PDB file of C-alpha atoms in Angstrom:
ATOM      1  CA  MET A   1     104.374 177.173 -64.183  1.00  0.00           C
ATOM      2  CA  THR A   2     103.351 173.529 -63.155  1.00  0.00           C
ATOM      3  CA  SER A   3     103.607 170.330 -65.089  1.00  0.00           C
ATOM      4  CA  ALA A   4     102.407 167.564 -64.672  1.00  0.00           C
ATOM      5  CA  VAL A   5     104.515 164.818 -64.676  1.00  0.00           C
ATOM      6  CA  PRO A   6     103.083 161.206 -66.458  1.00  0.00           C
ATOM      7  CA  THR A   7     103.386 158.128 -64.269  1.00  0.00           C
ATOM      8  CA  PRO A   8     105.801 155.525 -65.079  1.00  0.00           C
ATOM      9  CA  ARG A   9     104.004 152.490 -66.062  1.00  0.00           C
ATOM     10  CA  THR A  10     105.210 149.212 -64.212  1.00  0.00           C
ATOM     11  CA  ASP A  11     105.108 145.860 -66.703  1.00  0.00           C
ATOM     12  CA  GLY A  12     103.325 142.857 -64.717  1.00  0.00           C
ATOM     13  CA  VAL A  13     103.570 144.498 -61.471  1.00  0.00           C
ATOM     14  CA  SER A  14     100.516 146.470 -60.073  1.00  0.00           C
ATOM     15  CA  PRO A  15     101.654 148.806 -56.154  1.00  0.00           C
ATOM     16  CA  ALA A  16      99.867 147.270 -53.117  1.00  0.00           C
ATOM     17  CA  SER A  17      97.947 149.325 -50.873  1.00  0.00           C
ATOM     18  CA  ASP A  18     101.784 150.111 -48.394  1.00  0.00           C
ATOM     19  CA  GLY A  19     103.578 150.918 -52.160  1.00  0.00           C
ATOM     20  CA  ALA A  20     105.265 147.793 -52.538  1.00  0.00           C
ATOM     21  CA  PRO A  21     105.063 145.993 -55.792  1.00  0.00           C
ATOM     22  CA  GLN A  22     102.584 142.705 -55.641  1.00  0.00           C
ATOM     23  CA  VAL A  23     104.565 139.654 -57.669  1.00  0.00           C
ATOM     24  CA  ALA A  24     102.558 137.355 -59.976  1.00  0.00           C
ATOM     25  CA  ALA A  25     102.017 133.967 -58.096  1.00  0.00           C
ATOM     26  CA  ASP A  26     104.290 131.499 -58.936  1.00  0.00           C
ATOM     27  CA  PRO A  27     102.835 128.959 -61.518  1.00  0.00           C
ATOM     28  CA  ALA A  28     104.323 126.013 -60.070  1.00  0.00           C
ATOM     29  CA  PRO A  29     101.238 124.657 -57.879  1.00  0.00           C
ATOM     30  CA  ARG A  30      99.480 124.699 -61.197  1.00  0.00           C
ATOM     31  CA  GLY A  31     101.479 122.828 -63.509  1.00  0.00           C
ATOM     32  CA  GLY A  32     101.695 120.066 -60.387  1.00  0.00           C
ATOM     33  CA  ARG A  33      97.948 119.805 -60.687  1.00  0.00           C
ATOM     34  CA  ARG A  34      98.394 118.838 -64.697  1.00  0.00           C
ATOM     35  CA  SER A  35     100.772 116.589 -63.894  1.00  0.00           C
ATOM     36  CA  LEU A  36      98.923 114.739 -61.140  1.00  0.00           C
ATOM     37  CA  ALA A  37      95.930 114.765 -63.347  1.00  0.00           C
ATOM     38  CA  ALA A  38      97.790 113.278 -66.616  1.00  0.00           C
ATOM     39  CA  ALA A  39      99.550 111.078 -64.330  1.00  0.00           C
ATOM     40  CA  LEU A  40      96.495 109.789 -62.544  1.00  0.00           C
ATOM     41  CA  LEU A  41      94.807 109.433 -66.173  1.00  0.00           C
ATOM     42  CA  LEU A  42      97.843 107.733 -67.752  1.00  0.00           C
ATOM     43  CA  GLY A  43      97.961 105.265 -64.964  1.00  0.00           C
ATOM     44  CA  ALA A  44      94.385 104.511 -64.480  1.00  0.00           C
ATOM     45  CA  ALA A  45      93.990 103.964 -68.363  1.00  0.00           C
ATOM     46  CA  GLY A  46      96.703 101.828 -68.304  1.00  0.00           C
ATOM     47  CA  ALA A  47      95.332  99.422 -65.596  1.00  0.00           C
ATOM     48  CA  ALA A  48      91.659  99.533 -67.370  1.00  0.00           C
ATOM     49  CA  LEU A  49      93.448  98.331 -70.401  1.00  0.00           C
ATOM     50  CA  ALA A  50      95.654  96.001 -69.111  1.00  0.00           C
ATOM     51  CA  LEU A  51      92.915  94.167 -67.531  1.00  0.00           C
ATOM     52  CA  LEU A  52      91.074  94.311 -70.618  1.00  0.00           C
ATOM     53  CA  ALA A  53      93.531  92.755 -73.296  1.00  0.00           C
ATOM     54  CA  SER A  54      93.967  90.163 -70.608  1.00  0.00           C
ATOM     55  CA  ARG A  55      90.658  88.544 -71.005  1.00  0.00           C
ATOM     56  CA  GLN A  56      90.214  88.463 -74.532  1.00  0.00           C
ATOM     57  CA  SER A  57      91.473  86.064 -77.512  1.00  0.00           C
ATOM     58  CA  TRP A  58      95.304  86.530 -78.215  1.00  0.00           C
ATOM     59  CA  ALA A  59      95.964  83.503 -80.678  1.00  0.00           C
ATOM     60  CA  HIS A  60      93.641  81.077 -82.345  1.00  0.00           C
ATOM     61  CA  GLY A  61      94.463  77.862 -83.958  1.00  0.00           C
ATOM     62  CA  THR A  62      93.043  74.433 -84.642  1.00  0.00           C
ATOM     63  CA  THR A  63      94.017  70.730 -83.678  1.00  0.00           C
ATOM     64  CA  ALA A  64      93.374  67.653 -85.442  1.00  0.00           C
ATOM     65  CA  VAL A  65      90.913  65.196 -83.628  1.00  0.00           C
ATOM     66  CA  ALA A  66      88.400  62.214 -84.308  1.00  0.00           C
ATOM     67  CA  GLY A  67      86.060  64.430 -85.335  1.00  0.00           C
ATOM     68  CA  GLY A  68      87.967  66.588 -87.610  1.00  0.00           C
ATOM     69  CA  ASP A  69      90.018  70.081 -86.735  1.00  0.00           C
ATOM     70  CA  PHE A  70      88.735  71.587 -83.645  1.00  0.00           C
ATOM     71  CA  PRO A  71      89.278  75.242 -82.803  1.00  0.00           C
ATOM     72  CA  LEU A  72      91.272  76.542 -80.159  1.00  0.00           C
ATOM     73  CA  THR A  73      91.176  80.069 -78.725  1.00  0.00           C
ATOM     74  CA  ALA A  74      94.079  81.499 -75.897  1.00  0.00           C
ATOM     75  CA  LYS A  75      92.955  84.368 -74.130  1.00  0.00           C
ATOM     76  CA  GLY A  76      95.687  86.584 -72.619  1.00  0.00           C
ATOM     77  CA  SER A  77      95.240  84.940 -69.068  1.00  0.00           C
ATOM     78  CA  ASP A  78      96.083  81.970 -70.553  1.00  0.00           C
ATOM     79  CA  VAL A  79      99.190  83.095 -72.125  1.00  0.00           C
ATOM     80  CA  THR A  80     100.422  85.130 -69.227  1.00  0.00           C
ATOM     81  CA  GLY A  81      98.997  86.465 -65.697  1.00  0.00           C
ATOM     82  CA  VAL A  82     101.730  89.285 -65.468  1.00  0.00           C
ATOM     83  CA  PRO A  83      99.565  92.247 -67.340  1.00  0.00           C
ATOM     84  CA  ALA A  84      97.007  91.968 -65.010  1.00  0.00           C
ATOM     85  CA  ALA A  85      98.629  90.948 -61.689  1.00  0.00           C
ATOM     86  CA  LEU A  86     100.663  94.171 -62.781  1.00  0.00           C
ATOM     87  CA  ALA A  87      97.683  96.015 -63.449  1.00  0.00           C
ATOM     88  CA  ILE A  88      96.131  95.785 -60.123  1.00  0.00           C
ATOM     89  CA  VAL A  89     100.204  96.496 -58.265  1.00  0.00           C
ATOM     90  CA  GLY A  90     100.171  99.905 -60.514  1.00  0.00           C
ATOM     91  CA  LEU A  91      96.956 100.700 -59.486  1.00  0.00           C
ATOM     92  CA  ALA A  92      97.717  99.968 -55.638  1.00  0.00           C
ATOM     93  CA  ALA A  93     100.711 101.818 -56.432  1.00  0.00           C
ATOM     94  CA  LEU A  94      99.384 104.932 -58.341  1.00  0.00           C
ATOM     95  CA  VAL A  95      96.622 105.433 -54.808  1.00  0.00           C
ATOM     96  CA  ALA A  96      99.859 105.087 -52.628  1.00  0.00           C
ATOM     97  CA  VAL A  97     101.943 107.822 -54.163  1.00  0.00           C
ATOM     98  CA  PHE A  98      99.024 110.073 -52.202  1.00  0.00           C
ATOM     99  CA  ALA A  99      99.445 108.556 -48.557  1.00  0.00           C
ATOM    100  CA  VAL A 100     103.438 108.849 -48.697  1.00  0.00           C
ATOM    101  CA  ARG A 101     106.203 111.346 -49.360  1.00  0.00           C
ATOM    102  CA  ARG A 102     109.971 111.922 -49.981  1.00  0.00           C
ATOM    103  CA  THR A 103     111.792 108.765 -50.427  1.00  0.00           C
ATOM    104  CA  GLY A 104     108.260 107.142 -50.086  1.00  0.00           C
ATOM    105  CA  ARG A 105     106.550 108.493 -52.826  1.00  0.00           C
ATOM    106  CA  VAL A 106     109.996 107.812 -55.121  1.00  0.00           C
ATOM    107  CA  LEU A 107     110.337 104.068 -54.114  1.00  0.00           C
ATOM    108  CA  VAL A 108     106.299 104.369 -54.867  1.00  0.00           C
ATOM    109  CA  SER A 109     106.661 105.977 -57.877  1.00  0.00           C
ATOM    110  CA  LEU A 110     109.359 103.128 -58.876  1.00  0.00           C
ATOM    111  CA  VAL A 111     107.478 100.786 -58.221  1.00  0.00           C
ATOM    112  CA  LEU A 112     104.596 102.491 -60.643  1.00  0.00           C
ATOM    113  CA  ALA A 113     106.500 102.311 -63.282  1.00  0.00           C
ATOM    114  CA  LEU A 114     108.226  98.965 -63.131  1.00  0.00           C
ATOM    115  CA  SER A 115     104.996  97.813 -63.163  1.00  0.00           C
ATOM    116  CA  GLY A 116     104.108  99.427 -67.066  1.00  0.00           C
ATOM    117  CA  VAL A 117     107.633  98.153 -67.886  1.00  0.00           C
ATOM    118  CA  GLY A 118     106.963  94.663 -66.598  1.00  0.00           C
ATOM    119  CA  ILE A 119     103.618  94.887 -68.263  1.00  0.00           C
ATOM    120  CA  VAL A 120     105.241  95.801 -71.894  1.00  0.00           C
ATOM    121  CA  VAL A 121     107.734  92.687 -71.843  1.00  0.00           C
ATOM    122  CA  ALA A 122     105.294  90.152 -70.701  1.00  0.00           C
ATOM    123  CA  ALA A 123     102.436  91.499 -73.041  1.00  0.00           C
ATOM    124  CA  LEU A 124     105.786  91.324 -75.905  1.00  0.00           C
ATOM    125  CA  LEU A 125     106.782  88.156 -75.322  1.00  0.00           C
ATOM    126  CA  GLY A 126     103.557  86.902 -75.391  1.00  0.00           C
ATOM    127  CA  ALA A 127     102.722  88.021 -78.543  1.00  0.00           C
ATOM    128  CA  ASP A 128     104.201  84.924 -80.718  1.00  0.00           C
ATOM    129  CA  ASP A 129     103.729  82.781 -78.184  1.00  0.00           C
ATOM    130  CA  SER A 130     102.326  78.819 -79.004  1.00  0.00           C
ATOM    131  CA  ALA A 131     102.708  76.927 -75.614  1.00  0.00           C
ATOM    132  CA  ALA A 132      99.038  77.809 -74.512  1.00  0.00           C
ATOM    133  CA  LEU A 133      97.488  76.815 -77.441  1.00  0.00           C
ATOM    134  CA  ASP A 134      99.797  73.687 -77.718  1.00  0.00           C
ATOM    135  CA  GLU A 135      98.685  72.670 -74.070  1.00  0.00           C
ATOM    136  CA  LYS A 136      95.056  72.932 -74.907  1.00  0.00           C
ATOM    137  CA  ALA A 137      95.860  70.595 -78.233  1.00  0.00           C
ATOM    138  CA  ALA A 138      97.180  68.370 -76.431  1.00  0.00           C
ATOM    139  CA  GLU A 139      94.218  68.386 -74.059  1.00  0.00           C
ATOM    140  CA  ALA A 140      91.834  68.050 -76.664  1.00  0.00           C
ATOM    141  CA  SER A 141      93.265  65.021 -78.955  1.00  0.00           C
ATOM    142  CA  GLY A 142      94.738  63.259 -76.291  1.00  0.00           C
ATOM    143  CA  ASP A 143      97.889  63.429 -77.602  1.00  0.00           C
ATOM    144  CA  ALA A 144     100.659  64.440 -75.169  1.00  0.00           C
ATOM    145  CA  ALA A 145     102.514  65.410 -78.799  1.00  0.00           C
ATOM    146  CA  SER A 146      99.758  67.276 -80.455  1.00  0.00           C
ATOM    147  CA  ARG A 147     100.497  71.095 -81.571  1.00  0.00           C
ATOM    148  CA  ILE A 148      98.584  73.726 -82.822  1.00  0.00           C
ATOM    149  CA  ALA A 149      97.852  73.880 -86.375  1.00  0.00           C
ATOM    150  CA  GLY A 150      96.959  77.340 -87.931  1.00  0.00           C
ATOM    151  CA  LEU A 151      97.967  79.227 -85.683  1.00  0.00           C
ATOM    152  CA  SER A 152      97.135  82.687 -85.946  1.00  0.00           C
ATOM    153  CA  HIS A 153      97.519  86.072 -82.803  1.00  0.00           C
ATOM    154  CA  THR A 154      95.482  88.556 -82.464  1.00  0.00           C
ATOM    155  CA  GLY A 155      95.859  92.682 -81.550  1.00  0.00           C
ATOM    156  CA  TRP A 156      95.365  92.191 -78.398  1.00  0.00           C
ATOM    157  CA  PRO A 157      98.591  91.551 -76.970  1.00  0.00           C
ATOM    158  CA  TYR A 158     100.096  94.616 -78.457  1.00  0.00           C
ATOM    159  CA  ALA A 159      96.930  96.456 -76.701  1.00  0.00           C
ATOM    160  CA  ALA A 160      98.558  95.118 -73.582  1.00  0.00           C
ATOM    161  CA  VAL A 161     101.672  96.865 -74.818  1.00  0.00           C
ATOM    162  CA  ALA A 162     100.249  99.943 -74.713  1.00  0.00           C
ATOM    163  CA  ALA A 163      98.730  99.642 -71.559  1.00  0.00           C
ATOM    164  CA  GLY A 164     101.837  98.901 -69.805  1.00  0.00           C
ATOM    165  CA  ALA A 165     103.732 102.054 -71.260  1.00  0.00           C
ATOM    166  CA  LEU A 166     100.536 104.021 -70.185  1.00  0.00           C
ATOM    167  CA  ILE A 167     101.527 102.865 -66.853  1.00  0.00           C
ATOM    168  CA  LEU A 168     105.225 103.265 -67.266  1.00  0.00           C
ATOM    169  CA  ALA A 169     104.152 107.274 -68.806  1.00  0.00           C
ATOM    170  CA  ALA A 170     102.422 107.549 -64.849  1.00  0.00           C
ATOM    171  CA  GLY A 171     105.312 106.408 -62.888  1.00  0.00           C
ATOM    172  CA  LEU A 172     107.635 108.411 -64.810  1.00  0.00           C
ATOM    173  CA  LEU A 173     105.126 111.584 -64.181  1.00  0.00           C
ATOM    174  CA  ALA A 174     104.956 110.817 -60.519  1.00  0.00           C
ATOM    175  CA  LEU A 175     109.073 110.517 -60.387  1.00  0.00           C
ATOM    176  CA  PHE A 176     110.059 113.296 -61.707  1.00  0.00           C
ATOM    177  CA  ARG A 177     107.161 115.831 -60.879  1.00  0.00           C
ATOM    178  CA  GLY A 178     105.262 114.107 -57.848  1.00  0.00           C
ATOM    179  CA  ARG A 179     107.333 115.975 -55.547  1.00  0.00           C
ATOM    180  CA  ASN A 180     104.734 119.287 -56.469  1.00  0.00           C
ATOM    181  CA  TRP A 181     101.727 117.204 -55.637  1.00  0.00           C
ATOM    182  CA  PRO A 182     100.033 116.987 -52.474  1.00  0.00           C
ATOM    183  CA  ALA A 183     100.047 114.094 -49.944  1.00  0.00           C
ATOM    184  CA  MET A 184      97.331 112.817 -47.482  1.00  0.00           C
ATOM    185  CA  SER A 185      96.535 115.194 -44.616  1.00  0.00           C
ATOM    186  CA  GLY A 186      97.699 114.830 -41.201  1.00  0.00           C
ATOM    187  CA  ARG A 187      95.145 116.641 -39.952  1.00  0.00           C
ATOM    188  CA  TYR A 188      93.241 113.519 -38.533  1.00  0.00           C
ATOM    189  CA  GLU A 189      96.288 111.389 -37.581  1.00  0.00           C
ATOM    190  CA  ARG A 190      96.133 111.396 -33.518  1.00  0.00           C
ATOM    191  CA  ASP A 191      98.990 112.504 -31.882  1.00  0.00           C
ATOM    192  CA  GLY A 192      98.971 110.259 -28.663  1.00  0.00           C
ATOM    193  CA  SER A 193      97.994 113.905 -26.676  1.00  0.00           C
ATOM    194  CA  PRO A 194      94.891 113.491 -24.494  1.00  0.00           C
ATOM    195  CA  ARG A 195      91.686 114.891 -25.798  1.00  0.00           C
ATOM    196  CA  PRO A 196      90.502 117.888 -23.737  1.00  0.00           C
ATOM    197  CA  ARG A 197      86.752 116.516 -21.898  1.00  0.00           C
ATOM    198  CA  ALA A 198      83.815 119.250 -22.383  1.00  0.00           C
ATOM    199  CA  PRO A 199      82.733 120.177 -19.215  1.00  0.00           C
ATOM    200  CA  ARG A 200      79.645 118.461 -17.497  1.00  0.00           C
ATOM    201  CA  ARG A 201      76.708 120.705 -16.807  1.00  0.00           C
ATOM    202  CA  ALA A 202      75.136 121.194 -13.336  1.00  0.00           C
ATOM    203  CA  PRO A 203      72.385 119.068 -13.318  1.00  0.00           C
ATOM    204  CA  ASP A 204      69.234 120.584 -13.382  1.00  0.00           C
ATOM    205  CA  PRO A 205      67.183 121.084 -10.081  1.00  0.00           C
ATOM    206  CA  ASP A 206      63.682 120.423 -11.505  1.00  0.00           C
ATOM    207  CA  ARG A 207      64.610 117.015 -13.207  1.00  0.00           C
ATOM    208  CA  PRO A 208      65.222 114.294 -11.209  1.00  0.00           C
ATOM    209  CA  GLU A 209      66.597 111.710 -13.251  1.00  0.00           C
ATOM    210  CA  GLU A 210      69.720 113.862 -13.681  1.00  0.00           C
ATOM    211  CA  LEU A 211      69.821 114.356 -10.064  1.00  0.00           C
ATOM    212  CA  TRP A 212      70.420 110.599  -9.581  1.00  0.00           C
ATOM    213  CA  LYS A 213      72.614 110.295 -12.809  1.00  0.00           C
ATOM    214  CA  ALA A 214      75.404 112.571 -10.753  1.00  0.00           C
ATOM    215  CA  ILE A 215      74.756 110.742  -8.061  1.00  0.00           C
ATOM    216  CA  ASP A 216      75.158 107.327 -10.025  1.00  0.00           C
ATOM    217  CA  ARG A 217      78.735 108.964 -11.150  1.00  0.00           C
ATOM    218  CA  GLY A 218      79.575 110.073  -8.023  1.00  0.00           C
ATOM    219  CA  GLU A 219      78.941 113.656  -8.520  1.00  0.00           C
ATOM    220  CA  ASP A 220      77.580 115.924  -5.498  1.00  0.00           C
ATOM    221  CA  PRO A 221      74.402 117.422  -7.466  1.00  0.00           C
ATOM    222  CA  THR A 222      74.122 119.945  -5.032  1.00  0.00           C
ATOM    223  CA  ARG A 223      77.308 121.145  -5.931  1.00  0.00           C
ATOM    224  CA  GLU A 224      77.109 124.223  -8.834  1.00  0.00           C
ATOM    225  CA  ALA A 225      79.224 124.352 -11.567  1.00  0.00           C
TER     226      ALA A 225
END
């Protein structure tokens, strides 16, 4: 009597052609790609927002002149140039992350994160600042002691704060997950070894110009290759 023995099932493992089990692929590369995409998105969005916020009005006010009250406006770049400058530094650091490895990548990631911190601090300090408008009031009135009146602030300084937070998040991702990211390939880098020269073809005797070129190069046109 013969009895059929059921084949045991294995969950998550499939037999290969040589009988060895096949193990599922490591999901780390997918996670690395996701963190890379997130860092790129956060860093680029933060830099763009910081540059945009620097060009917008941060504060409004008036000053007394001969004809009455004169309205004045201070842009973010009038209040502080730090967010725009650090946004450019952050963009450069975000690109440089892919050009370096190991210790260099850690250092560049720190620069990226610190750029975000600097933008946050500068924007918070400039959110209630009136020095830029006081200077404009003194110029408009011709009185160095003149101060701005009716001071009001917009929400753009806090947009710059959000921009710095995005760049900071990108820097932290690069710092803690950057080891799983790809780097610039070195396949096109020269290693200093001489390049092999392609062998020259023997000149065609039916083409006199090739014979003359071979003679000019110091070659014997009658020698076979």
